[in-house]
Amino acid sequence: MTPAASEHHHQHRPNFFFRLLGFTKNPLASPDLRLSMVSNFSTSYNVVNVSLVLDVMNGIYGDGNGKSLCSSALIAGMIVGQLVGGAIGDKFGRHKAMTIVMMLQILASIGSALSCQIHVLSSHFTIYTTLAMFRFFLGVGCGGVYPLAATMTAESTSTKAERGKLVALTFSMQGVGYICVPIVQCLLISLLGEDSDSMWRLILGLGSVPGVCLSFARIARRVRHQSHESAYAHEPDLPISEHTAPLLSGSQHNNIDMDGALSSFHDQSDESSITEAVSISPSIADTNSVMALDTLEEMTIVDYIRNESNLIRKLIGTAGTWFLFDVLFYGNTLFERVVLDEAFGQSETIAQTATDTLLISAMALPGYFVSIAVIGRVNPRYVQMQGFIAMAILYGVIGVCFDELAKLRYLLIVLYGSTFFFANFGPNATTFMLPSIIYSPRCRSTLNGVSAASGKAGALLGASFFEPMADTIGDQYVMLICAGVSIVGFLLTYACVPLRTQDDDSEDELAEKKKSRKKERRKSQMNEENVRNGEVRKSYSGYEFWRRRNFSVPSFIDYADSDVESSASSSD
């Protein structure tokens, strides 16, 4: 084995951790996967950091209803971002769309860190209002990452068996981002103190670091690519031998633009989106190919969505279950403080609150990696079903035995933390994954965004209604309602999530059959027109060619007869 081959083999060989998760190749060798993982980490960090930041701001500036305002602005922005990000991902390509949403994350994170009171003419904006404005735009950037990261990951590999595992690996960075927030806060509190104005600004500003790193990495990659192209352009021309001269003359005769072909290849390798247009030289493209490309260009995203088979059922299976899960997930986070206060008493310091949050995040984190290990062996539909059932059982036990569990604080913490574990080893991972593998490629990003936006609508509903319901009917009854919602999620998954996903190519096969039938009809129509015009396409073979040639007008027999007559007359 050569040194270059040995280095390539070493780069693609998975380490012990990835082998433990069931990977046969190093998943980090894919640039698209690295991009998706870092962007998903940045999204999760920016989404959850504000809850701890608002506790610090409350001690410095007072409340001012800032918590509800900032949370609502973020969720509203995420709904917009998921819809828009998914659509532009299908329209302009995944990489271009990802660049836009990550740049928006960078600017909004920096703007959030610089929030202050603003007086514009007669209007007065408090620091919470300014922060909510930046959090809305940050939500647009974070929401756009959801469909793009999942779709790019699913399309980064041709190995169908590992597609779901790779999407689950990308999603696991959400858990890493969640656990990083309390760690960063504990470190900054130890350095700057709890009442430091710089501390909360640093927490928010650090959310721009992953995006900045991705930007520098992308610039460095382009510089390397341009240096390789310039080095290739300055290589001395090789002498033309007698064997290569006919090939070059043939290429010049056919007028094939090799530079254009290479540039289009580089564009395709840099952009994994299947919606990028492919440039084909007219001199080497036949009529059927040109007509097929014209037909594809005329079709819009709406047309592709209309042609999606079982669209309503699939949307209920992805968007409906994501809606129900986020009702549970975001509603359940409201009870985190209640459960922790029951178990450990009321937190008196911000550092203690961050420590409690770190405990729950640490209990939930293994669920992400269990999902990665299982989803290659078990269908994602079954993983989602068992997650909903496990959550229903846990919510039911906590709701029925809440008063007794308050006396057994460690058991209460274990049961409550297990709801997050089975959420991550269940619908939290699979609702992110399923839209990227059950929809057709040409509308995958858009429908992924629709499903994700439906989830955030459920999050807004859960965050808005669960707390007032708890104040009215009690925490234990809200837990029982969560159990009921989990059962509904299980039933929707069973009824509407297909067992055979896009990994089985069932949808692509149907689409290809329809496309091939349409091509055959066009081809037969064109050939009939050619026969009527006295032309015969030489693509026919054998008897069919000669039959059509004989019945075409004028016939080669007529030409032969005329040649005989002319020769006879000339001889006379």
XYZ file of C-alpha atoms in Angstrom:
572
model
C 0.000 0.000 0.000
C 1.387 3.415 -1.010
C 1.812 6.170 1.616
C -1.032 8.192 0.049
C -3.356 5.179 0.045
C -2.357 4.380 3.626
C -3.143 7.945 4.724
C -6.497 7.836 2.909
C -7.354 4.535 4.590
C -6.407 5.965 7.990
C -8.600 9.047 7.463
C -11.653 6.937 6.594
C -11.170 4.372 9.335
C -13.544 4.996 12.273
C -12.144 5.370 15.758
C -13.297 3.324 18.720
C -16.186 5.671 19.551
C -17.667 5.552 16.049
C -17.162 1.791 15.812
C -19.061 1.494 19.092
C -21.930 3.423 17.505
C -21.957 1.020 14.548
C -20.140 3.014 11.867
C -17.940 1.144 9.383
C -16.349 4.351 8.041
C -15.238 7.566 9.678
C -18.314 9.820 9.336
C -16.267 12.976 9.922
C -14.485 12.417 6.595
C -17.472 14.005 4.849
C -17.260 17.841 4.633
C -21.045 18.115 4.389
C -21.476 16.124 7.581
C -18.963 18.306 9.443
C -20.771 21.416 8.229
C -24.140 20.045 9.340
C -22.849 18.974 12.753
C -21.204 22.305 13.565
C -24.223 24.288 12.360
C -26.551 22.121 14.449
C -24.324 22.605 17.492
C -24.396 26.375 16.940
C -28.184 26.291 16.632
C -28.763 24.374 19.858
C -26.363 26.585 21.819
C -28.033 29.775 20.587
C -31.532 28.456 21.271
C -31.057 27.471 24.932
C -28.521 30.014 26.195
C -31.086 32.766 26.711
C -32.890 30.992 29.567
C -29.831 31.191 31.819
C -28.936 34.639 30.519
C -32.342 36.038 31.504
C -31.769 34.890 35.086
C -28.611 36.993 35.161
C -30.315 39.974 33.500
C -33.177 39.770 35.983
C -30.726 40.341 38.831
C -29.171 43.339 37.065
C -32.034 45.101 35.249
C -35.166 43.635 36.849
C -37.706 41.422 35.112
C -39.720 43.595 32.771
C -41.510 40.554 31.259
C -38.342 39.876 29.287
C -38.383 36.099 29.537
C -41.703 35.511 27.784
C -40.977 38.197 25.172
C -37.570 36.786 24.207
C -38.826 33.182 24.156
C -41.809 34.015 21.951
C -39.654 36.074 19.562
C -37.182 33.201 19.194
C -39.852 30.592 18.445
C -41.613 32.896 15.968
C -38.320 33.495 14.190
C -37.598 29.760 14.074
C -40.947 29.055 12.405
C -40.157 31.638 9.716
C -36.620 30.333 9.307
C -37.685 26.707 8.940
C -40.183 27.525 6.210
C -37.912 29.917 4.321
C -34.715 27.930 4.852
C -36.257 24.721 3.548
C -37.657 26.465 0.462
C -34.430 28.236 -0.514
C -32.548 25.007 0.096
C -34.570 23.329 -2.663
C -34.496 26.423 -4.881
C -30.883 27.598 -4.716
C -29.026 24.641 -3.197
C -28.245 23.453 0.310
C -24.826 25.092 0.654
C -25.947 28.548 -0.440
C -28.949 28.394 1.892
C -26.772 27.190 4.774
C -24.362 30.074 4.205
C -27.237 32.562 4.432
C -28.716 31.189 7.663
C -25.319 30.824 9.358
C -24.372 34.404 8.495
C -27.679 35.478 10.011
C -26.826 33.521 13.149
C -23.440 35.239 13.412
C -24.865 38.745 13.054
C -27.818 38.111 15.367
C -25.615 36.536 18.070
C -23.296 39.530 18.042
C -26.301 41.877 18.039
C -27.808 40.028 21.023
C -24.564 40.462 22.949
C -24.616 44.212 22.220
C -28.268 44.743 23.247
C -28.997 47.974 25.088
C -31.704 50.564 25.606
C -32.517 52.544 22.473
C -34.325 55.874 22.117
C -35.545 56.551 18.583
C -37.518 59.795 18.257
C -40.427 59.336 20.657
C -40.032 55.535 20.897
C -38.241 53.878 23.770
C -36.956 50.320 23.500
C -35.851 48.602 26.659
C -32.928 46.220 26.713
C -35.360 43.286 26.697
C -37.156 44.645 23.619
C -33.864 45.076 21.784
C -32.765 41.588 22.779
C -36.100 40.157 21.597
C -35.623 41.808 18.186
C -32.198 40.216 17.752
C -33.529 36.908 19.091
C -36.176 36.907 16.358
C -33.542 37.178 13.621
C -31.426 34.646 15.463
C -34.453 32.337 15.431
C -34.727 32.755 11.656
C -31.091 31.669 11.293
C -31.460 28.795 13.754
C -34.709 27.604 12.212
C -33.195 27.521 8.738
C -30.513 25.104 9.917
C -33.037 22.402 10.874
C -34.146 21.307 7.373
C -30.807 22.094 5.736
C -28.624 20.163 8.184
C -30.840 17.081 8.038
C -31.143 17.161 4.255
C -27.425 17.764 3.637
C -26.523 14.907 5.958
C -28.957 12.509 4.297
C -27.577 13.422 0.876
C -23.918 13.306 1.909
C -23.742 9.524 1.590
C -24.821 6.969 -0.973
C -24.797 4.196 1.637
C -28.452 3.703 2.500
C -27.750 1.656 5.627
C -25.847 4.529 7.291
C -28.045 7.413 6.124
C -30.283 7.374 9.184
C -27.303 6.928 11.515
C -25.578 9.964 10.014
C -28.666 12.137 10.449
C -28.907 10.947 14.058
C -25.216 11.797 14.538
C -25.817 15.308 13.233
C -28.778 15.697 15.554
C -26.713 14.527 18.548
C -24.813 17.812 18.366
C -27.969 19.393 19.745
C -27.332 17.586 23.023
C -23.702 18.702 23.016
C -24.837 22.305 22.533
C -27.362 21.973 25.361
C -24.782 20.717 27.822
C -22.208 23.335 26.806
C -24.427 26.243 27.895
C -24.416 25.525 31.681
C -20.725 24.548 31.500
C -19.823 27.887 29.895
C -21.990 29.755 32.399
C -20.386 28.030 35.394
C -16.925 28.887 34.060
C -17.823 32.540 33.432
C -19.494 32.863 36.846
C -16.325 31.617 38.515
C -14.294 34.169 36.543
C -16.575 37.231 36.429
C -19.203 36.722 39.126
C -22.969 36.338 38.913
C -23.857 40.025 38.621
C -21.412 40.848 35.846
C -22.849 42.577 32.803
C -20.022 41.166 30.678
C -20.895 37.608 31.659
C -24.285 37.377 29.950
C -22.988 39.298 26.926
C -20.150 36.793 26.539
C -22.553 33.852 26.758
C -24.644 35.289 23.919
C -21.656 36.447 21.870
C -20.002 33.022 21.985
C -22.902 31.755 19.911
C -21.287 33.377 16.862
C -18.008 31.432 17.227
C -19.101 28.206 15.417
C -20.394 30.207 12.458
C -17.213 32.275 12.279
C -15.121 29.082 12.330
C -17.205 27.644 9.490
C -16.733 30.850 7.492
C -12.953 30.751 7.885
C -12.898 27.050 7.007
C -14.924 27.700 3.856
C -12.635 30.584 2.830
C -9.541 28.438 3.409
C -11.071 25.646 1.336
C -11.734 28.022 -1.549
C -8.187 29.386 -1.371
C -6.773 25.866 -1.539
C -9.078 25.050 -4.427
C -8.008 28.170 -6.345
C -4.314 27.458 -5.684
C -4.741 23.927 -7.066
C -6.484 25.328 -10.150
C -3.751 27.924 -10.721
C -1.058 25.274 -10.326
C -2.879 23.101 -12.834
C -3.204 26.028 -15.242
C 0.556 26.789 -15.127
C 1.668 23.248 -15.802
C 3.728 22.988 -19.035
C 1.912 21.619 -22.047
C 2.791 18.034 -22.889
C 4.031 17.246 -26.395
C 1.372 15.976 -28.754
C 2.136 12.528 -30.045
C 0.761 10.879 -33.119
C -1.569 8.841 -30.912
C -3.111 11.813 -29.093
C -3.379 14.108 -32.111
C -6.498 12.408 -33.556
C -8.193 12.618 -30.151
C -7.486 16.327 -29.867
C -8.584 16.979 -33.417
C -11.769 15.025 -32.753
C -12.527 17.075 -29.655
C -11.896 20.278 -31.593
C -14.141 19.029 -34.366
C -16.943 18.294 -31.930
C -16.355 21.675 -30.224
C -16.521 20.203 -26.719
C -15.689 22.737 -24.020
C -13.593 20.675 -21.633
C -12.929 23.635 -19.311
C -16.652 24.198 -18.997
C -17.198 20.549 -18.272
C -14.552 20.573 -15.547
C -15.927 23.742 -14.005
C -19.414 22.280 -13.917
C -17.986 19.177 -12.263
C -16.315 21.264 -9.559
C -19.554 23.138 -8.986
C -21.411 19.887 -8.562
C -18.855 18.498 -6.135
C -18.992 21.644 -4.081
C -22.787 21.724 -4.049
C -24.536 18.504 -3.127
C -27.980 19.867 -3.930
C -29.718 17.986 -6.681
C -31.555 21.127 -7.702
C -28.424 22.711 -9.187
C -28.695 23.029 -12.951
C -26.291 20.930 -15.011
C -24.820 22.506 -18.136
C -24.730 20.168 -21.144
C -23.057 21.029 -24.429
C -25.654 21.165 -27.230
C -23.284 19.431 -29.609
C -23.219 16.270 -27.515
C -26.768 16.302 -26.113
C -29.463 14.532 -28.060
C -32.942 15.900 -28.574
C -34.569 13.758 -25.913
C -32.101 14.909 -23.232
C -32.672 18.567 -24.057
C -36.433 18.114 -23.935
C -36.144 16.289 -20.593
C -34.054 19.108 -19.135
C -36.528 21.709 -20.399
C -39.339 19.801 -18.722
C -37.419 19.638 -15.434
C -36.683 23.365 -15.573
C -40.361 24.145 -16.101
C -41.383 22.237 -12.957
C -41.431 24.212 -9.716
C -41.165 23.152 -6.097
C -44.953 23.248 -5.878
C -45.177 20.786 -8.788
C -42.757 18.408 -7.098
C -44.742 18.616 -3.867
C -47.989 17.891 -5.721
C -46.385 14.854 -7.353
C -45.224 13.474 -3.993
C -47.054 10.218 -3.336
C -49.105 9.898 -0.124
C -48.318 13.529 0.677
C -51.055 14.095 3.270
C -50.296 10.905 5.131
C -46.574 11.649 5.176
C -47.141 15.210 6.389
C -49.318 13.949 9.223
C -46.589 11.438 10.065
C -43.778 14.001 10.105
C -45.363 17.394 10.834
C -48.109 16.027 13.086
C -45.841 13.938 15.292
C -43.253 16.740 15.448
C -46.014 19.121 16.575
C -47.127 16.766 19.349
C -43.596 16.042 20.489
C -42.611 19.700 20.773
C -45.768 20.345 22.787
C -44.388 17.787 25.232
C -40.745 18.743 25.026
C -41.042 22.490 25.485
C -43.923 22.124 27.917
C -41.893 19.628 29.929
C -38.993 22.061 30.318
C -41.324 24.354 32.268
C -41.533 21.711 34.981
C -37.768 21.361 35.256
C -37.602 24.043 37.905
C -40.595 22.550 39.759
C -39.063 19.061 39.872
C -35.616 20.331 40.866
C -37.080 22.493 43.614
C -39.010 19.506 44.940
C -35.872 17.363 44.876
C -33.140 19.759 46.021
C -34.975 22.796 47.303
C -35.215 26.184 45.694
C -32.029 27.404 44.000
C -30.673 30.477 45.726
C -27.891 31.312 43.275
C -27.521 31.384 39.503
C -24.579 29.002 39.778
C -26.806 26.434 41.484
C -29.428 26.839 38.738
C -26.756 26.220 36.100
C -25.579 23.132 37.999
C -29.118 21.741 38.134
C -29.535 22.339 34.392
C -26.229 20.594 33.775
C -27.505 17.558 35.704
C -30.642 17.205 33.544
C -28.663 17.756 30.320
C -26.163 15.078 31.339
C -28.977 12.587 31.957
C -30.518 13.345 28.556
C -27.280 13.266 26.522
C -26.817 9.451 26.308
C -30.188 9.165 24.590
C -28.753 10.830 21.473
C -25.960 8.263 21.168
C -28.234 5.310 21.897
C -30.354 6.506 18.959
C -27.283 6.523 16.709
C -26.333 2.991 17.733
C -29.858 1.609 17.313
C -31.039 3.346 14.157
C -29.042 1.268 11.637
C -30.472 -1.918 13.092
C -34.052 -0.805 13.911
C -36.384 1.147 11.649
C -36.764 4.812 12.789
C -40.532 4.322 12.891
C -40.192 1.756 15.687
C -37.693 3.946 17.550
C -40.206 6.795 17.531
C -43.044 4.539 18.669
C -41.108 3.119 21.628
C -40.039 6.630 22.624
C -43.624 7.880 22.744
C -44.750 4.820 24.737
C -41.881 5.147 27.241
C -42.642 8.862 27.708
C -46.342 8.102 28.224
C -45.514 5.592 30.957
C -43.076 7.952 32.696
C -45.435 10.933 32.562
C -48.249 8.756 33.870
C -46.186 7.474 36.806
C -45.014 10.988 37.729
C -48.532 12.384 37.443
C -50.180 9.681 39.526
C -47.458 9.443 42.192
C -46.220 13.055 42.227
C -46.827 13.669 45.953
C -45.171 10.381 46.949
C -42.245 10.962 44.579
C -41.630 14.389 46.126
C -40.500 12.523 49.257
C -38.220 10.225 47.177
C -36.304 13.013 45.492
C -33.659 10.902 43.789
C -36.288 8.638 42.236
C -38.189 11.720 41.061
C -35.043 13.067 39.401
C -34.369 9.722 37.716
C -37.919 9.448 36.374
C -38.002 13.054 35.195
C -34.552 12.785 33.592
C -35.661 9.569 31.885
C -38.373 11.475 30.046
C -35.615 13.471 28.319
C -33.563 10.321 27.729
C -36.423 8.563 25.933
C -37.277 11.781 24.119
C -33.766 11.799 22.636
C -33.811 8.030 22.138
C -37.106 8.401 20.380
C -39.165 11.192 18.799
C -36.689 14.013 19.383
C -34.181 12.294 17.073
C -36.603 10.641 14.669
C -38.806 13.674 14.005
C -35.624 15.468 12.919
C -34.578 12.475 10.799
C -37.731 11.164 9.114
C -38.474 14.125 6.779
C -34.976 13.847 5.310
C -35.398 10.195 4.350
C -39.066 9.697 3.431
C -39.608 12.617 1.034
C -38.386 12.787 -2.548
C -35.109 14.683 -3.044
C -36.490 17.556 -5.132
C -38.896 18.715 -2.401
C -37.160 17.195 0.625
C -35.781 20.403 2.102
C -39.073 22.300 1.739
C -41.210 19.584 3.344
C -38.575 19.147 6.049
C -38.941 22.840 6.832
C -42.733 22.542 6.920
C -42.473 19.658 9.385
C -39.981 21.531 11.563
C -42.156 24.656 11.555
C -45.085 22.543 12.677
C -42.939 21.356 15.569
C -42.131 24.897 16.639
C -45.821 25.770 16.484
C -46.334 22.951 18.978
C -43.501 24.357 21.090
C -45.223 27.739 21.155
C -48.473 26.066 22.190
C -46.851 24.023 24.958
C -44.844 26.944 26.341
C -47.913 29.202 26.319
C -50.553 26.931 27.843
C -48.818 24.429 30.108
C -47.769 26.911 32.762
C -51.249 28.511 33.135
C -52.771 25.019 33.165
C -50.379 23.949 35.917
C -51.401 26.977 37.988
C -55.074 26.126 37.470
C -55.322 22.336 37.750
C -51.953 21.376 39.252
C -48.656 19.976 37.998
C -49.621 16.326 38.358
C -52.651 16.677 36.082
C -50.565 18.415 33.421
C -48.213 15.425 33.552
C -51.180 13.166 32.890
C -52.137 15.339 29.916
C -48.574 14.896 28.631
C -49.049 11.132 28.917
C -52.198 11.380 26.798
C -50.417 13.484 24.157
C -47.646 10.869 24.025
C -50.198 8.144 23.303
C -51.669 10.218 20.463
C -48.142 10.631 19.074
C -47.668 6.860 19.188
C -50.921 6.295 17.276
C -50.053 8.900 14.620
C -46.640 7.314 14.154
C -48.173 3.875 13.762
C -50.787 5.073 11.273
C -48.958 7.665 9.181
C -45.185 7.129 9.273
C -44.303 4.743 6.412
C -42.372 1.620 7.257
C -40.457 1.802 3.985
C -38.565 5.066 3.792
C -36.892 6.840 0.906
C -33.826 4.738 1.703
C -35.577 1.854 -0.074
C -35.797 3.982 -3.255
C -39.492 3.097 -3.588
C -40.439 6.680 -4.382
C -37.523 7.198 -6.761
C -38.346 3.993 -8.618
C -41.938 5.111 -9.141
C -40.802 8.535 -10.283
C -38.272 7.031 -12.687
C -40.907 4.706 -14.160
C -43.259 7.642 -14.732
C -40.432 9.664 -16.266
C -39.353 6.802 -18.554
C -42.938 6.281 -19.768
C -43.228 9.988 -20.524
C -39.922 9.897 -22.427
C -41.080 6.907 -24.464
C -44.295 8.702 -25.431
C -42.329 11.791 -26.530
C -39.887 9.643 -28.462
C -42.637 7.827 -30.325
C -44.337 11.123 -31.181
C -41.083 12.564 -32.531
C -40.425 9.459 -34.609
C -43.914 9.557 -36.095
C -43.348 13.173 -37.116
C -39.995 12.259 -38.677
C -41.580 9.424 -40.653
C -44.295 11.732 -41.928
C -41.644 14.206 -43.053
C -39.768 11.540 -44.971
C -37.030 11.154 -42.377
C -36.019 8.051 -40.506
C -34.042 8.060 -37.249
C -31.139 5.645 -37.346
C -31.682 4.728 -33.716
C -33.945 1.903 -34.929
C -32.299 -1.441 -35.430
C -32.929 -4.463 -37.620
C -36.292 -5.064 -39.207
C -37.905 -1.951 -37.692
C -35.370 0.363 -39.342
C -35.806 -1.166 -42.813
C -39.575 -1.312 -42.496
C -39.834 2.354 -41.645
C -37.248 3.247 -44.287
C -39.181 1.423 -47.008
C -42.453 3.120 -46.090
C -40.931 6.585 -45.792
C -41.347 9.062 -48.633
C -39.249 9.452 -50.703
C -37.804 5.938 -50.623
C -34.244 4.944 -51.383
C -35.745 2.661 -54.102
C -37.007 5.762 -55.898
C -33.516 7.206 -55.854
C -32.108 3.923 -57.134
C -34.673 3.756 -59.975
C -33.964 7.339 -60.961
C -30.239 6.609 -61.039
C -30.846 3.584 -63.344
C -33.061 5.602 -65.656
C -30.571 8.456 -65.830
C -27.719 6.071 -66.626
C -29.818 4.369 -69.337
C -30.698 7.660 -70.973
C -27.092 8.810 -70.923
C -25.999 5.573 -72.590
C -28.550 6.116 -75.333
